[in-house]
Amino acid sequence: SLGAKLTSADEDGAGSVSVADSAFDANANGVGLDIFTGGNIDIDDVQAYLNYTGAVLDTTYASGSITVDNSEFGVAGLGNTWTGLHAVSGGAIDLTNTEASDNGANGAYLVAEGNINVTGGTFNSNVQGNYPDDPGLRAISFNGNITLDDVVAIGNVYGPGAGLDVFGNHTINVDNSVFNQNGTFGIQAGSDDGSITLNNVVASYNQVK
């Protein structure tokens, strides 16, 4: 079963998709919202609960960016069986006021060619299966920086609160965030040659580090 599948990609990678004020719930064996395009994806005020996967957003056909605002991909008691939000971008990913909690694997899994910015995010009580490599928030940028501000990742049962990776001389900055009581690490971050900066960060009572 599938809530909605939206595809918009021509040979030039054009075609953007916007979804607002919508709910994609209770598709127990499928994806709540599935979007594939080479253009941009804009999500605002969307919820995806009680699906197998909450939402899959993909712009890797070309270089479109993904923007998610004021949306929920699992909350307490209404999580998805697998991942809350799976987003892969040929450009940047920006999440603002987004929650992905109480999911069986990752709360949010974000992979981008460009920058990844998460502002005002909640990623709690995910990784309910024994998958210790899955964090509540997973972010990987191949050619950009990762910035988290006002992010909470607490009580992700078997995995880290957040796992963050950049390459080359790109940077990771985490501000005003909390990563407590997770199954392995509070926050795990890696960069080849760039800087990693934590400012006003709490990471306490985690099971490994």
Coordinates of N, CA and C in Angstrom, one line a residue:
S1 N 0.8 -1.2 0.0 CA 0.0 0.0 0.0 C 0.9 1.2 0.0
L2 N 0.4 2.3 -0.6 CA 1.1 3.5 -0.8 C 0.2 4.7 -0.6
G3 N 0.6 5.7 0.2 CA -0.2 6.9 0.4 C -0.3 7.7 -0.9
A4 N 0.9 8.2 -1.3 CA 1.0 9.0 -2.6 C 2.3 8.9 -3.2
K5 N 2.4 8.7 -4.5 CA 3.7 8.6 -5.2 C 3.6 9.7 -6.3
L6 N 4.6 10.7 -6.2 CA 4.7 11.8 -7.1 C 6.0 11.8 -7.8
T7 N 6.0 11.8 -9.1 CA 7.2 11.8 -9.9 C 7.1 12.9 -10.9
S8 N 8.2 13.7 -11.0 CA 8.3 14.8 -11.9 C 9.8 15.0 -12.3
A9 N 10.1 14.4 -13.4 CA 11.5 14.5 -13.9 C 11.6 14.3 -15.4
D10 N 12.1 15.3 -16.1 CA 12.3 15.1 -17.5 C 13.7 14.9 -17.8
E11 N 14.1 14.9 -19.1 CA 15.5 14.6 -19.4 C 16.5 15.6 -18.9
D12 N 16.0 16.8 -18.6 CA 16.9 17.9 -18.1 C 16.8 17.9 -16.6
G13 N 16.1 17.1 -15.9 CA 16.0 17.0 -14.5 C 15.1 18.1 -13.9
A14 N 14.3 18.8 -14.7 CA 13.5 19.8 -14.3 C 12.2 19.2 -13.6
G15 N 11.4 20.1 -13.0 CA 10.2 19.7 -12.4 C 10.2 19.7 -10.9
S16 N 9.6 20.6 -10.3 CA 9.6 20.7 -8.8 C 8.2 20.2 -8.3
V17 N 8.3 19.7 -7.0 CA 7.1 19.2 -6.3 C 6.9 19.9 -5.0
S18 N 5.7 20.3 -4.7 CA 5.4 21.0 -3.4 C 4.2 20.3 -2.8
V19 N 4.3 20.0 -1.5 CA 3.2 19.4 -0.8 C 3.0 20.1 0.5
A20 N 1.7 20.5 0.8 CA 1.5 21.3 2.0 C 0.1 20.9 2.6
D21 N 0.1 21.0 3.9 CA -1.2 20.8 4.7 C -1.8 19.5 4.3
S22 N -1.0 18.4 4.4 CA -1.5 17.1 4.0 C -1.1 16.0 5.0
A23 N -1.8 14.9 5.1 CA -1.5 13.8 5.9 C -1.4 12.5 5.1
F24 N -0.4 11.7 5.4 CA -0.2 10.4 4.7 C 0.1 9.4 5.8
D25 N -1.0 8.8 6.2 CA -1.0 7.9 7.4 C -1.5 6.5 7.1
A26 N -1.0 5.5 8.0 CA -1.6 4.2 8.1 C -1.5 3.4 6.8
N27 N -0.4 3.6 6.0 CA 0.0 2.7 4.9 C 1.0 1.7 5.5
A28 N 0.4 0.7 6.1 CA 1.3 -0.2 7.0 C 2.3 -1.0 6.2
N29 N 2.1 -1.3 5.0 CA 3.1 -2.1 4.2 C 3.8 -1.2 3.2
G30 N 3.7 0.1 3.2 CA 4.3 0.9 2.2 C 4.8 2.2 2.7
V31 N 5.0 3.2 1.8 CA 5.5 4.5 2.1 C 4.3 5.5 2.1
G32 N 4.3 6.3 3.1 CA 3.2 7.3 3.2 C 3.3 8.3 2.0
L33 N 4.5 8.9 1.8 CA 4.7 9.9 0.7 C 6.0 9.6 0.0
D34 N 5.9 9.4 -1.3 CA 7.1 9.0 -2.1 C 7.2 10.0 -3.2
I35 N 8.3 10.8 -3.2 CA 8.5 11.8 -4.3 C 9.8 11.6 -4.9
F36 N 9.8 11.5 -6.3 CA 11.1 11.5 -7.1 C 11.0 12.5 -8.1
T37 N 12.1 13.4 -8.1 CA 12.1 14.5 -9.1 C 13.6 15.0 -9.2
G38 N 13.9 15.6 -10.4 CA 15.2 16.2 -10.5 C 15.2 17.7 -10.0
G39 N 13.9 18.2 -9.9 CA 13.8 19.6 -9.4 C 13.8 19.7 -7.9
N40 N 13.3 20.8 -7.3 CA 13.2 20.9 -5.9 C 12.0 20.2 -5.3
I41 N 12.1 19.8 -4.0 CA 11.0 19.3 -3.3 C 10.8 20.3 -2.1
D42 N 9.5 20.8 -1.9 CA 9.1 21.6 -0.8 C 8.0 21.0 0.0
I43 N 8.2 20.7 1.2 CA 7.2 20.1 2.1 C 6.9 21.0 3.2
D44 N 5.6 21.3 3.5 CA 5.3 22.2 4.6 C 4.0 21.7 5.2
D45 N 4.1 21.5 6.6 CA 2.9 21.1 7.3 C 2.3 19.8 6.8
V46 N 3.2 18.8 6.8 CA 2.9 17.5 6.4 C 3.1 16.5 7.5
Q47 N 2.2 15.5 7.7 CA 2.4 14.4 8.6 C 2.4 13.1 7.9
A48 N 3.2 12.2 8.4 CA 3.3 10.8 7.9 C 3.5 9.9 9.1
Y49 N 2.4 9.3 9.5 CA 2.4 8.4 10.7 C 2.0 7.0 10.3
L50 N 2.5 6.0 11.1 CA 2.0 4.6 11.0 C 2.0 4.0 9.7
N51 N 3.1 4.4 8.9 CA 3.4 3.7 7.6 C 4.5 2.7 7.9
Y52 N 4.9 2.0 6.8 CA 6.1 1.2 6.9 C 7.3 2.2 6.9
T53 N 7.3 3.1 5.9 CA 8.3 4.3 5.9 C 7.4 5.5 5.8
G54 N 7.7 6.5 6.6 CA 6.9 7.7 6.5 C 7.0 8.5 5.2
A55 N 8.2 8.9 4.8 CA 8.3 9.6 3.5 C 9.6 9.3 2.9
V56 N 9.7 9.2 1.6 CA 10.9 9.1 0.8 C 10.9 10.2 -0.2
L57 N 12.0 11.1 -0.1 CA 12.1 12.2 -0.9 C 13.4 12.1 -1.7
D58 N 13.4 12.2 -3.0 CA 14.6 11.9 -3.8 C 14.7 12.9 -5.0
T59 N 15.8 13.7 -5.0 CA 16.1 14.6 -6.1 C 17.4 14.3 -6.7
T60 N 17.9 13.1 -6.6 CA 19.2 12.7 -7.2 C 19.2 12.5 -8.7
Y61 N 18.0 12.6 -9.3 CA 17.9 12.6 -10.8 C 18.7 13.8 -11.3
A62 N 18.8 14.9 -10.6 CA 19.5 16.1 -11.0 C 20.1 16.7 -9.8
S63 N 19.9 18.0 -9.6 CA 20.5 18.7 -8.5 C 19.5 19.5 -7.6
G64 N 18.3 19.0 -7.6 CA 17.2 19.7 -6.8 C 17.5 19.7 -5.3
S65 N 17.0 20.7 -4.6 CA 17.1 20.7 -3.2 C 15.9 20.2 -2.5
I66 N 16.0 19.9 -1.2 CA 14.8 19.4 -0.5 C 14.6 20.3 0.7
T67 N 13.4 20.9 0.9 CA 13.1 21.8 2.0 C 11.9 21.2 2.7
V68 N 12.0 21.0 4.0 CA 10.9 20.5 4.9 C 10.7 21.4 6.0
D69 N 9.5 21.9 6.2 CA 9.1 22.8 7.3 C 7.9 22.3 8.0
N70 N 7.9 22.4 9.3 CA 6.7 22.2 10.2 C 6.1 20.9 9.9
S71 N 6.8 19.8 9.9 CA 6.3 18.6 9.5 C 6.7 17.5 10.5
E72 N 5.9 16.4 10.5 CA 6.1 15.3 11.4 C 6.1 13.9 10.7
F73 N 7.2 13.1 10.9 CA 7.3 11.8 10.3 C 7.4 10.8 11.5
G74 N 6.4 10.8 12.3 CA 6.4 10.0 13.5 C 6.5 10.8 14.8
V75 N 5.6 10.6 15.7 CA 5.6 11.2 17.0 C 5.3 10.1 18.0
A76 N 5.4 10.5 19.3 CA 5.2 9.5 20.3 C 3.9 8.7 20.1
G77 N 4.0 7.4 20.0 CA 2.9 6.5 19.8 C 2.3 6.4 18.4
L78 N 2.9 7.2 17.5 CA 2.5 7.2 16.1 C 3.6 7.2 15.1
G79 N 4.6 6.3 15.4 CA 5.8 6.2 14.6 C 5.5 5.3 13.4
N80 N 6.5 5.2 12.5 CA 6.5 4.4 11.4 C 7.3 3.1 11.7
T81 N 7.0 2.0 11.0 CA 7.7 0.7 11.3 C 9.2 0.8 11.0
W82 N 9.6 1.5 9.9 CA 11.0 1.5 9.5 C 11.5 3.0 9.8
T83 N 11.8 3.7 8.7 CA 12.3 5.1 8.8 C 11.2 6.1 8.8
G84 N 11.4 7.2 9.5 CA 10.4 8.3 9.5 C 10.5 9.1 8.2
L85 N 11.7 9.6 7.9 CA 12.0 10.5 6.8 C 13.3 10.0 6.1
H86 N 13.2 9.6 4.9 CA 14.4 9.2 4.1 C 14.5 10.2 2.9
A87 N 15.5 11.1 3.0 CA 15.7 12.1 2.0 C 17.1 12.1 1.4
V88 N 17.2 12.0 0.1 CA 18.4 12.0 -0.6 C 18.3 13.1 -1.7
S89 N 19.3 13.9 -1.7 CA 19.3 15.2 -2.5 C 20.5 15.3 -3.4
G90 N 20.2 15.7 -4.7 CA 21.3 16.2 -5.5 C 21.8 17.5 -5.2
G91 N 21.1 18.3 -4.4 CA 21.5 19.6 -3.9 C 21.6 19.6 -2.4
A92 N 20.9 20.6 -1.8 CA 20.9 20.8 -0.3 C 19.7 20.2 0.3
I93 N 19.8 20.0 1.6 CA 18.6 19.6 2.4 C 18.5 20.6 3.6
D94 N 17.3 21.1 3.7 CA 17.0 22.0 4.8 C 15.7 21.6 5.6
L95 N 15.9 21.3 6.9 CA 14.8 20.9 7.7 C 14.6 22.0 8.8
T96 N 13.3 22.4 9.0 CA 13.0 23.4 10.0 C 11.8 22.9 10.7
N97 N 11.9 22.9 12.1 CA 10.7 22.5 12.9 C 10.1 21.2 12.4
T98 N 11.0 20.2 12.4 CA 10.6 18.9 11.9 C 10.8 17.8 13.0
E99 N 9.9 16.9 13.1 CA 10.0 15.8 14.1 C 9.9 14.5 13.4
A100 N 10.8 13.6 13.8 CA 10.8 12.2 13.3 C 11.1 11.3 14.5
S101 N 10.1 10.9 15.2 CA 10.3 10.2 16.5 C 9.5 8.9 16.5
D102 N 9.9 8.0 17.3 CA 9.2 6.7 17.6 C 9.1 5.8 16.4
N103 N 10.1 5.9 15.6 CA 10.2 5.0 14.4 C 11.1 3.8 14.7
G104 N 10.9 2.7 13.9 CA 11.6 1.5 14.2 C 13.1 1.5 13.9
A105 N 13.5 2.3 12.8 CA 14.9 2.4 12.5 C 15.3 3.9 12.7
N106 N 15.9 4.6 11.6 CA 16.2 6.0 11.8 C 15.0 6.8 11.9
G107 N 15.1 7.9 12.7 CA 14.1 8.9 12.7 C 14.1 9.6 11.3
A108 N 15.3 10.2 11.0 CA 15.6 10.8 9.7 C 16.9 10.4 9.1
Y109 N 16.9 10.0 7.8 CA 18.1 9.6 7.1 C 18.3 10.6 6.0
L110 N 19.3 11.4 6.1 CA 19.5 12.5 5.1 C 20.9 12.4 4.4
V111 N 20.9 12.4 3.1 CA 22.1 12.3 2.3 C 22.0 13.4 1.2
A112 N 23.0 14.2 1.1 CA 23.0 15.3 0.2 C 24.3 15.5 -0.5
E113 N 24.3 16.0 -1.7 CA 25.5 16.5 -2.3 C 26.0 17.8 -1.8
G114 N 25.0 18.7 -1.4 CA 25.3 20.0 -0.8 C 25.1 20.1 0.7
N115 N 24.9 21.3 1.2 CA 24.7 21.5 2.6 C 23.5 20.8 3.2
I116 N 23.6 20.4 4.5 CA 22.5 19.9 5.2 C 22.3 20.8 6.4
N117 N 21.1 21.4 6.6 CA 20.8 22.3 7.7 C 19.6 21.8 8.4
V118 N 19.7 21.5 9.7 CA 18.5 21.1 10.5 C 18.4 22.1 11.7
T119 N 17.2 22.8 11.7 CA 17.0 23.8 12.7 C 15.7 23.5 13.4
G120 N 15.7 23.3 14.7 CA 14.5 23.0 15.4 C 13.9 21.6 15.1
G121 N 14.7 20.6 15.4 CA 14.3 19.2 15.0 C 14.3 18.3 16.3
T122 N 13.4 17.4 16.2 CA 13.2 16.4 17.3 C 13.3 15.0 16.7
F123 N 14.2 14.2 17.3 CA 14.4 12.8 16.7 C 14.6 11.9 17.9
N124 N 13.5 11.6 18.6 CA 13.5 10.8 19.8 C 13.0 9.4 19.7
S125 N 13.5 8.5 20.5 CA 12.9 7.2 20.7 C 12.8 6.4 19.4
N126 N 13.8 6.5 18.5 CA 13.9 5.7 17.3 C 14.8 4.5 17.5
V127 N 15.1 3.8 16.5 CA 16.1 2.7 16.5 C 15.5 1.6 17.5
Q128 N 14.3 1.3 17.4 CA 13.7 0.4 18.3 C 14.0 -1.1 18.0
G129 N 14.5 -1.4 16.8 CA 15.1 -2.7 16.5 C 16.6 -2.6 16.8
N130 N 17.2 -3.8 16.9 CA 18.6 -3.8 17.3 C 19.5 -3.5 16.1
Y131 N 19.5 -2.2 15.7 CA 20.3 -1.8 14.6 C 21.3 -0.7 15.1
P132 N 22.4 -1.0 15.7 CA 23.2 0.0 16.4 C 23.9 1.0 15.5
D133 N 23.9 0.7 14.2 CA 24.5 1.7 13.2 C 23.5 2.8 12.8
D134 N 22.2 2.6 13.2 CA 21.2 3.5 12.9 C 21.0 4.6 14.0
P135 N 21.2 5.8 13.7 CA 21.0 6.9 14.8 C 19.5 7.4 14.6
G136 N 19.2 8.2 15.6 CA 17.9 9.0 15.5 C 17.9 9.9 14.3
L137 N 19.1 10.6 14.1 CA 19.3 11.5 13.0 C 20.6 11.1 12.3
R138 N 20.5 10.7 11.0 CA 21.7 10.4 10.2 C 21.8 11.4 9.1
A139 N 23.0 12.1 9.0 CA 23.2 13.1 8.0 C 24.5 12.9 7.4
I140 N 24.6 12.8 6.0 CA 25.8 12.7 5.3 C 25.8 13.7 4.1
S141 N 26.8 14.5 4.1 CA 27.0 15.5 3.0 C 28.3 15.2 2.3
F142 N 28.2 15.0 1.0 CA 29.4 14.7 0.2 C 30.2 15.9 -0.2
N143 N 29.6 17.0 -0.4 CA 30.3 18.2 -0.9 C 29.8 19.5 -0.2
G144 N 29.3 19.3 1.0 CA 28.8 20.5 1.7 C 29.1 20.4 3.2
N145 N 28.5 21.3 4.0 CA 28.6 21.3 5.4 C 27.4 20.8 6.1
I146 N 27.5 20.4 7.3 CA 26.3 20.1 8.1 C 26.2 21.0 9.3
T147 N 25.0 21.6 9.5 CA 24.7 22.5 10.6 C 23.5 22.1 11.3
L148 N 23.6 21.8 12.6 CA 22.4 21.5 13.4 C 22.2 22.7 14.5
D149 N 21.0 23.1 14.7 CA 20.7 24.1 15.7 C 19.4 23.8 16.3
D150 N 19.4 23.8 17.6 CA 18.2 23.5 18.4 C 17.6 22.1 18.0
V151 N 18.4 21.1 18.1 CA 18.1 19.7 17.7 C 18.1 18.9 19.0
V152 N 17.1 18.1 19.1 CA 16.9 17.1 20.3 C 16.9 15.7 19.7
A153 N 17.8 14.8 20.2 CA 17.8 13.4 19.9 C 18.0 12.6 21.2
I154 N 16.9 12.2 21.8 CA 16.9 11.6 23.1 C 16.3 10.2 23.0
G155 N 17.0 9.2 23.7 CA 16.3 7.9 23.9 C 16.2 7.1 22.7
N156 N 17.1 7.2 21.7 CA 17.1 6.3 20.6 C 17.7 5.0 21.1
V157 N 16.8 4.0 21.0 CA 17.0 2.8 21.9 C 18.3 2.1 21.7
Y158 N 18.6 1.7 20.5 CA 19.8 0.9 20.3 C 20.9 1.6 19.6
G159 N 20.7 2.8 19.1 CA 21.7 3.5 18.3 C 22.1 4.9 18.9
P160 N 22.9 5.7 18.2 CA 23.3 7.0 18.6 C 22.1 8.0 18.5
G161 N 22.3 9.1 19.2 CA 21.3 10.2 18.9 C 21.5 10.8 17.5
A162 N 22.7 11.1 17.1 CA 23.0 11.6 15.8 C 24.3 11.1 15.3
G163 N 24.3 10.8 14.0 CA 25.5 10.4 13.3 C 25.7 11.3 12.1
L164 N 26.8 12.0 12.1 CA 27.1 13.1 11.1 C 28.4 12.9 10.4
D165 N 28.4 13.0 9.0 CA 29.6 12.8 8.3 C 29.7 13.8 7.1
V166 N 30.9 14.4 7.0 CA 31.2 15.2 5.8 C 32.6 14.8 5.3
F167 N 33.0 15.3 4.1 CA 34.2 14.8 3.4 C 35.0 16.0 3.0
G168 N 36.3 15.8 2.7 CA 37.2 16.9 2.4 C 37.4 17.8 3.5
N169 N 37.3 19.1 3.2 CA 37.5 20.2 4.2 C 36.2 20.8 4.6
H170 N 35.1 20.1 4.5 CA 33.8 20.6 4.9 C 33.6 20.4 6.4
T171 N 32.7 21.2 6.9 CA 32.6 21.4 8.4 C 31.3 20.8 9.0
I172 N 31.3 20.6 10.3 CA 30.1 20.2 11.0 C 30.0 21.2 12.2
N173 N 28.8 21.8 12.3 CA 28.6 22.7 13.4 C 27.3 22.3 14.1
V174 N 27.3 22.1 15.4 CA 26.2 21.7 16.2 C 26.0 22.7 17.3
D175 N 24.9 23.4 17.4 CA 24.6 24.4 18.4 C 23.3 24.1 19.2
N176 N 23.3 24.4 20.5 CA 22.1 24.5 21.3 C 21.2 23.2 21.2
S177 N 21.9 22.1 21.3 CA 21.3 20.8 21.0 C 21.5 19.8 22.2
V178 N 20.7 18.8 22.2 CA 20.7 17.8 23.3 C 20.7 16.4 22.7
F179 N 21.6 15.5 23.2 CA 21.7 14.1 22.7 C 21.9 13.2 24.0
N180 N 20.8 13.0 24.7 CA 20.9 12.2 25.9 C 20.2 10.8 25.8
Q181 N 20.7 9.9 26.7 CA 20.1 8.6 26.9 C 19.9 7.8 25.7
N182 N 20.9 7.8 24.8 CA 20.8 7.0 23.6 C 21.5 5.7 23.8
G183 N 21.3 4.7 22.9 CA 21.7 3.4 23.1 C 23.2 3.2 22.9
T184 N 23.9 4.0 22.1 CA 25.3 4.0 22.0 C 25.9 5.3 22.2
F185 N 26.2 6.1 21.2 CA 26.8 7.5 21.4 C 25.7 8.5 21.5
G186 N 26.0 9.6 22.1 CA 25.1 10.8 22.1 C 25.2 11.4 20.7
I187 N 26.4 11.8 20.3 CA 26.6 12.3 19.0 C 27.9 11.8 18.4
Q188 N 27.9 11.3 17.2 CA 29.1 10.8 16.5 C 29.3 11.6 15.2
A189 N 30.4 12.2 15.1 CA 30.6 13.1 13.9 C 32.0 12.9 13.3
G190 N 32.1 12.9 12.0 CA 33.4 12.8 11.4 C 33.6 13.7 10.2
S191 N 34.8 14.2 10.0 CA 35.2 15.1 8.9 C 36.6 14.7 8.5
D192 N 36.9 14.7 7.2 CA 38.3 14.4 6.7 C 39.2 15.5 7.2
D193 N 39.0 16.7 6.7 CA 40.0 17.8 7.0 C 39.3 19.0 7.5
G194 N 38.0 19.0 7.6 CA 37.3 20.2 8.1 C 37.1 20.2 9.6
S195 N 36.6 21.3 10.1 CA 36.5 21.5 11.5 C 35.1 20.9 12.0
I196 N 35.1 20.5 13.3 CA 33.9 20.1 14.0 C 33.7 21.0 15.2
T197 N 32.6 21.7 15.3 CA 32.4 22.7 16.4 C 31.1 22.3 17.1
L198 N 31.2 22.2 18.4 CA 30.0 22.0 19.3 C 29.9 23.2 20.2
N199 N 28.7 23.8 20.3 CA 28.5 25.0 21.1 C 27.2 24.8 21.8
N200 N 27.2 24.8 23.2 CA 26.0 24.7 24.0 C 25.3 23.4 23.7
V201 N 26.1 22.3 23.7 CA 25.6 20.9 23.5 C 25.7 20.1 24.7
V202 N 24.6 19.3 25.0 CA 24.5 18.4 26.1 C 24.5 17.0 25.5
A203 N 25.3 16.1 26.0 CA 25.3 14.6 25.6 C 25.6 13.8 26.8
S204 N 24.6 13.4 27.5 CA 24.7 12.8 28.8 C 23.9 11.5 28.9
Y205 N 24.4 10.6 29.8 CA 23.7 9.3 30.1 C 23.5 8.4 28.9
N206 N 24.5 8.5 27.9 CA 24.4 7.6 26.8 C 25.1 6.3 27.1
Q207 N 24.8 5.2 26.5 CA 25.2 3.9 26.9 C 26.7 3.6 26.6
V208 N 27.3 4.2 25.5 CA 28.7 3.9 25.2 C 29.6 5.1 25.4
K209 N 29.3 6.2 24.8 CA 30.1 7.4 25.0 C 29.2 8.6 25.0

